[in-house]
Tab-separated table of C-alpha atoms in Angstrom:
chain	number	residue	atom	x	y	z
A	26	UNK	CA	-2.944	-5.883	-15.666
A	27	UNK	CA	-5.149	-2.815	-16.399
A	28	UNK	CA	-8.165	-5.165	-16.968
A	29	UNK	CA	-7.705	-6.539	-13.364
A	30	UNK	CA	-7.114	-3.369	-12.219
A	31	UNK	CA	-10.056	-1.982	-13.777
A	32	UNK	CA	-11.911	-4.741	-12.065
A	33	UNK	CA	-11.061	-4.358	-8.789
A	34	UNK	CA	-11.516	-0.845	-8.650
A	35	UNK	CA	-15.225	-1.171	-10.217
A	36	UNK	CA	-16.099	-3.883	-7.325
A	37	UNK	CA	-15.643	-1.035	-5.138
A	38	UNK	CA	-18.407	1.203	-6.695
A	39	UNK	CA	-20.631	-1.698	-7.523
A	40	UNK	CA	-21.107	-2.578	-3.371
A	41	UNK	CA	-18.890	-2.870	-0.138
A	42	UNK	CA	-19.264	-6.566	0.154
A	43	UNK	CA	-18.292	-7.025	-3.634
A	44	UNK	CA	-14.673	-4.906	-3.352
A	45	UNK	CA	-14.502	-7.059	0.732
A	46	UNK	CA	-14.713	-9.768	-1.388
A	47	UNK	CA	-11.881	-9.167	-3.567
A	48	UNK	CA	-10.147	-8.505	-0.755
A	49	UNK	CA	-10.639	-11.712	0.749
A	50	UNK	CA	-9.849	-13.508	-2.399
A	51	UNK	CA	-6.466	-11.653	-2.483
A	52	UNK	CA	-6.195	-12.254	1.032
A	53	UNK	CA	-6.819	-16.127	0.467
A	54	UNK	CA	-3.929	-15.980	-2.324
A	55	UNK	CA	-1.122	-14.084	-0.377
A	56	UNK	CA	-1.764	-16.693	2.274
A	57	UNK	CA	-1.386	-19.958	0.277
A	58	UNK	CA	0.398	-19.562	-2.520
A	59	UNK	CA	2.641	-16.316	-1.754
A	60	UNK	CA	3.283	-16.087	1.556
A	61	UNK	CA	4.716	-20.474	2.580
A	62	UNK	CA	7.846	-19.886	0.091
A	63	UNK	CA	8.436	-16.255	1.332
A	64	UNK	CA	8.460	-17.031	4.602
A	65	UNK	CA	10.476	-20.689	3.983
A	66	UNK	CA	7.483	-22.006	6.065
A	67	UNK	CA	4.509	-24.467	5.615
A	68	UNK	CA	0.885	-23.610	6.033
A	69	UNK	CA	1.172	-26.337	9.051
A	70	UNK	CA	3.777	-25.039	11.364
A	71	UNK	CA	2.235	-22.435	13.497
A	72	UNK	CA	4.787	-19.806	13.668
A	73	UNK	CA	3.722	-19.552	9.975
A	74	UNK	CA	0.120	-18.294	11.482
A	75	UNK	CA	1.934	-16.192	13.849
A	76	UNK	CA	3.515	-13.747	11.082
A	77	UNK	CA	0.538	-14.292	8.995
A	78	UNK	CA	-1.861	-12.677	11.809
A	79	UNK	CA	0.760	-9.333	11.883
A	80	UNK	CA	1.045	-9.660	8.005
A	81	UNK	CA	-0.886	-9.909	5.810
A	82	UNK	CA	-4.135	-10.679	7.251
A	83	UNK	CA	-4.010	-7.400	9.859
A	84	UNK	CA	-3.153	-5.558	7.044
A	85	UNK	CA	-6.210	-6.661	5.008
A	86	UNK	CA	-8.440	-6.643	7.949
A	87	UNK	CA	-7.783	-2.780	8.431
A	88	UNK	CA	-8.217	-2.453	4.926
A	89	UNK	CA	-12.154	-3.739	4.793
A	90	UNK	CA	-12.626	-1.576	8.047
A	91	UNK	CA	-11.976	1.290	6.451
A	92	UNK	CA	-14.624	0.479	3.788
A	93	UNK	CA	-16.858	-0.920	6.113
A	94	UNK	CA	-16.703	2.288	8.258
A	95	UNK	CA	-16.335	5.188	5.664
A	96	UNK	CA	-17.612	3.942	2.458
A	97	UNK	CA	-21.031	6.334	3.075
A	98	UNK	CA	-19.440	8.950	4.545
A	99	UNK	CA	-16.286	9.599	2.687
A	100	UNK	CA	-16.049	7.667	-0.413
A	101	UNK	CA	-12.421	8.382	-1.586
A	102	UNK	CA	-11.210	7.427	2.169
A	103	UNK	CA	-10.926	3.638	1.571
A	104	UNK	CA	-9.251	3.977	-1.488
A	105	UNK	CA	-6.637	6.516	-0.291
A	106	UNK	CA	-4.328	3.638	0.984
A	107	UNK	CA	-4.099	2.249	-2.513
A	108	UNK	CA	-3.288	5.628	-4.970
A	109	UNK	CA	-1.413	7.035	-2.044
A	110	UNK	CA	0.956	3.933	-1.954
A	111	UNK	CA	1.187	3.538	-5.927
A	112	UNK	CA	1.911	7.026	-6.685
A	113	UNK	CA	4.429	6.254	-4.031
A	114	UNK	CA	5.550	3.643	-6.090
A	115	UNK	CA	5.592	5.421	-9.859
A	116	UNK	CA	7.445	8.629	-8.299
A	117	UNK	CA	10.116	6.582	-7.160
A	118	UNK	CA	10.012	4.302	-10.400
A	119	UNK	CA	9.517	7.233	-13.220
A	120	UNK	CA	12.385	9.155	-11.497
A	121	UNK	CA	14.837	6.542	-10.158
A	122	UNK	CA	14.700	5.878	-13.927
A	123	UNK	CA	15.396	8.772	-14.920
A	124	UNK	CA	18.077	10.465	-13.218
A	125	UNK	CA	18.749	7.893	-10.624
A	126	UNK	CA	22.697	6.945	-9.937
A	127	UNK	CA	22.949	6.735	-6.545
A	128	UNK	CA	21.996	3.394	-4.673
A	129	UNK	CA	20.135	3.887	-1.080
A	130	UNK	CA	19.785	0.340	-0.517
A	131	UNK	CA	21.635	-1.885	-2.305
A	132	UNK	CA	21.934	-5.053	-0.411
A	133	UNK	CA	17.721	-5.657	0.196
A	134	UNK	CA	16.465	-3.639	-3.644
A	135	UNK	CA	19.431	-2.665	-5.961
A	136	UNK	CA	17.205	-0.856	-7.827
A	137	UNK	CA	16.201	1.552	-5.472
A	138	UNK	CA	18.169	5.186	-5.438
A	139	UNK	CA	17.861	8.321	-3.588
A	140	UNK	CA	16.844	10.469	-6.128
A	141	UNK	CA	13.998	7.677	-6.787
A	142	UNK	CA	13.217	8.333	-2.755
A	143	UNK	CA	13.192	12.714	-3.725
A	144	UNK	CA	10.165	11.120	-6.648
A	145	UNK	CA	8.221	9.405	-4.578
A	146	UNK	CA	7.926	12.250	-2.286
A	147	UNK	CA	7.534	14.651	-4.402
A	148	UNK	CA	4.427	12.651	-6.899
A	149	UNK	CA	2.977	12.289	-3.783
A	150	UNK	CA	2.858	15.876	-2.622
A	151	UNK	CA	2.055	16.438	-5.570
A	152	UNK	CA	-1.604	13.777	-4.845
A	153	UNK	CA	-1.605	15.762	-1.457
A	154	UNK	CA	-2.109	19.112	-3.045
A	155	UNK	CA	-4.161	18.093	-5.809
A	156	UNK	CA	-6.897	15.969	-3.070
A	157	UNK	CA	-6.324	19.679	-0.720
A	158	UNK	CA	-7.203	21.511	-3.934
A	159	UNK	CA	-10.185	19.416	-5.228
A	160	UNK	CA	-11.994	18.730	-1.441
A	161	UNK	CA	-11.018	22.493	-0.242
A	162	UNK	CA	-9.130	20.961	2.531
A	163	UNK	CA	-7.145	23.973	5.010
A	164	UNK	CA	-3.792	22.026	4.909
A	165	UNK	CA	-1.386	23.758	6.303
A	166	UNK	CA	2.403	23.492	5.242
A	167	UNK	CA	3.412	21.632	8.490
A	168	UNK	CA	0.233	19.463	7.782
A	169	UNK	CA	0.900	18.603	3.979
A	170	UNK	CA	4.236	17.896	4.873
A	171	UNK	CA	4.106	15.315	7.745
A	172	UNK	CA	1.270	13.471	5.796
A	173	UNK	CA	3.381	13.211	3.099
A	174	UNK	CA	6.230	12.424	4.993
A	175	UNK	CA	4.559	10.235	7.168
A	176	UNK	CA	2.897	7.966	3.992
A	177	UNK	CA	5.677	8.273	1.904
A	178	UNK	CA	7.974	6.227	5.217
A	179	UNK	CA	5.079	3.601	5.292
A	180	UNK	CA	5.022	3.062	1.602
A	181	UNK	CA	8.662	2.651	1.064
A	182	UNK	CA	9.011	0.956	4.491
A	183	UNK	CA	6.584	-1.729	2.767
A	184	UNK	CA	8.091	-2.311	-0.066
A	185	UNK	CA	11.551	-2.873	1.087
A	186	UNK	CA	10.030	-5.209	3.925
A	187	UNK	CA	8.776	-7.632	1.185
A	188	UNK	CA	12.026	-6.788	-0.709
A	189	UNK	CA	14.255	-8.183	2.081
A	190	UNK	CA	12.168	-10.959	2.099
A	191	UNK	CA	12.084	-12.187	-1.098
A	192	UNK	CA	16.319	-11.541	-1.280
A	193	UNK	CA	16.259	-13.453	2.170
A	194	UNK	CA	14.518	-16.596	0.366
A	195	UNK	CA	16.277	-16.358	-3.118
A	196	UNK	CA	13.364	-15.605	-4.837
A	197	UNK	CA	12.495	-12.478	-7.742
A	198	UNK	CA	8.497	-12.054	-7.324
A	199	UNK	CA	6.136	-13.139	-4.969
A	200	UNK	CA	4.040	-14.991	-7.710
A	201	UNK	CA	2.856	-14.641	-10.983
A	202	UNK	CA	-0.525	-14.024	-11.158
A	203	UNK	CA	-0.475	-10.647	-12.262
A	204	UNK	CA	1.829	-10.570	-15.714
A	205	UNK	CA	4.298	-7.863	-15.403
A	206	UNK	CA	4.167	-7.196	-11.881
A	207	UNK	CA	5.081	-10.641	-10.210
A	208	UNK	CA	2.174	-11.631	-7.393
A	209	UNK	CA	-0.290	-9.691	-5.700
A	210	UNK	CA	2.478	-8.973	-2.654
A	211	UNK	CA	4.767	-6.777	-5.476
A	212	UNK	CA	1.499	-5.051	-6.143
A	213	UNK	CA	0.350	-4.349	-2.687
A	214	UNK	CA	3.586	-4.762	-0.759
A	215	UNK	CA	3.458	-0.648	0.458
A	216	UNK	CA	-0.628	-0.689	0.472
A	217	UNK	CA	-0.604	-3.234	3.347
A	218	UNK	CA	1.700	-0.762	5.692
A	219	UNK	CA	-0.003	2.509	4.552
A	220	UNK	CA	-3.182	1.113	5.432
A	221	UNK	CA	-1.887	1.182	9.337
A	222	UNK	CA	-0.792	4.333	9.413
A	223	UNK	CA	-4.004	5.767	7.632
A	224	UNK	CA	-5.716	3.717	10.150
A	225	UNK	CA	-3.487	5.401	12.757
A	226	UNK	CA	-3.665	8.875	11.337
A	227	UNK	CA	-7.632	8.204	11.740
A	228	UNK	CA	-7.487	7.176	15.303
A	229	UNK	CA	-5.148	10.270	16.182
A	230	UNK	CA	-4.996	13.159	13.395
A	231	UNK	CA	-8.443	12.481	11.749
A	232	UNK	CA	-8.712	15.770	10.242
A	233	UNK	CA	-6.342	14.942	7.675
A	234	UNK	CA	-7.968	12.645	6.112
A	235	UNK	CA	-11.922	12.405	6.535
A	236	UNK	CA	-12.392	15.045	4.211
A	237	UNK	CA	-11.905	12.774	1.663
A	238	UNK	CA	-14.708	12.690	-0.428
């Protein structure tokens, strides 16, 4: 898991069409193997293509615009979707662990509890002020807030999307292909909605963001 994650983080610096690649490749395996059992659907009914075009392969397309458009210009941008959704993720995993009791949404993730929600927040406020910090960025209070608000919605928004899902269908993980993690949908579940509202923030707020790197 750290190998592979190693590895798709060094396509990244080694060129742009290397880490669009990956993403591709990823892309390729959501949509064949993943995606026909979480769905219930086969590959040759078309309303499977018609939820495949809104997710995932939107999703991913957004995601190699954003390193085909800001790659030179501000390196950390494209890969602000990915640490913004996982520390996302760890907040809400390190601290539901630890102190959480009470269940937020028990019918589509059991696991899930609101003082895990308070972690998530919080680790990545925490990424918010460290990036403002590092990159000099004038964030003001009502700015670092309704970033972090705003991500934090997406990311948890994603995850409980393929969460009710997967419940819907009966099924744990989305795959297997990554050992302790389940398929490449557990992994990047919240990455494929932040990427949209990055992509929105970018279209409408861009000064949050494109001082990244």
């Amino acid at each position: 898991s750290i190998c592979s994650g190693a590895l798709f983080f060094l396509s990244y610096f080694c060129a742009s069409w290397a880490f669009c690649l990956v993403l591709c490749c990823m892309l390729g395996v959501i949509l064949f193997y993943e995606l026909p059992p979480l769905l219930a659907l086969r590959l040759s009914q078309p309303r499977f293509w018609f939820y495949a075009v809104l997710y995932p392969i939107t999703p991913v397309m957004l995601l190699i615009l954003l390193v085909v458009q800001y790659r030179s210009m501000c390196w950390l941008l494209p890969l602000y979707p990915y640490f913004a959704a996982w520390a996302v993720d760890m907040g809400g995993y390190f601290v539901g662990n630890l102190i959480g009791h009470h269940k937020c949404f028990p019918v589509i993730s059991p696991k899930k509890t609101w003082e895990g929600l308070v972690g998530s927040v919080l680790v990545l406020l925490a990424f918010h002020l460290l990036l403002g910090w590092w990159y000099e960025i004038p964030y003001t209070y009502l700015m670092l807030g309704g970033l972090t608000m705003f991500i934090a919605g997406t990311a948890i928004a994603g995850d409980l999307f393929v969460s009710f899902l997967k419940r819907r269908v009966g099924i744990k993980d989305t795959g297997t292909l990554l050992p302790g993690h389940g398929g490449l949908l557990d992994r990047f579940d919240s990455v494929l909605f932040v990427v949209v509202a990055v992509q929105m923030l970018l279209a409408f707020e861009p000064r949050l963001l494109l001082q990244l790197g």
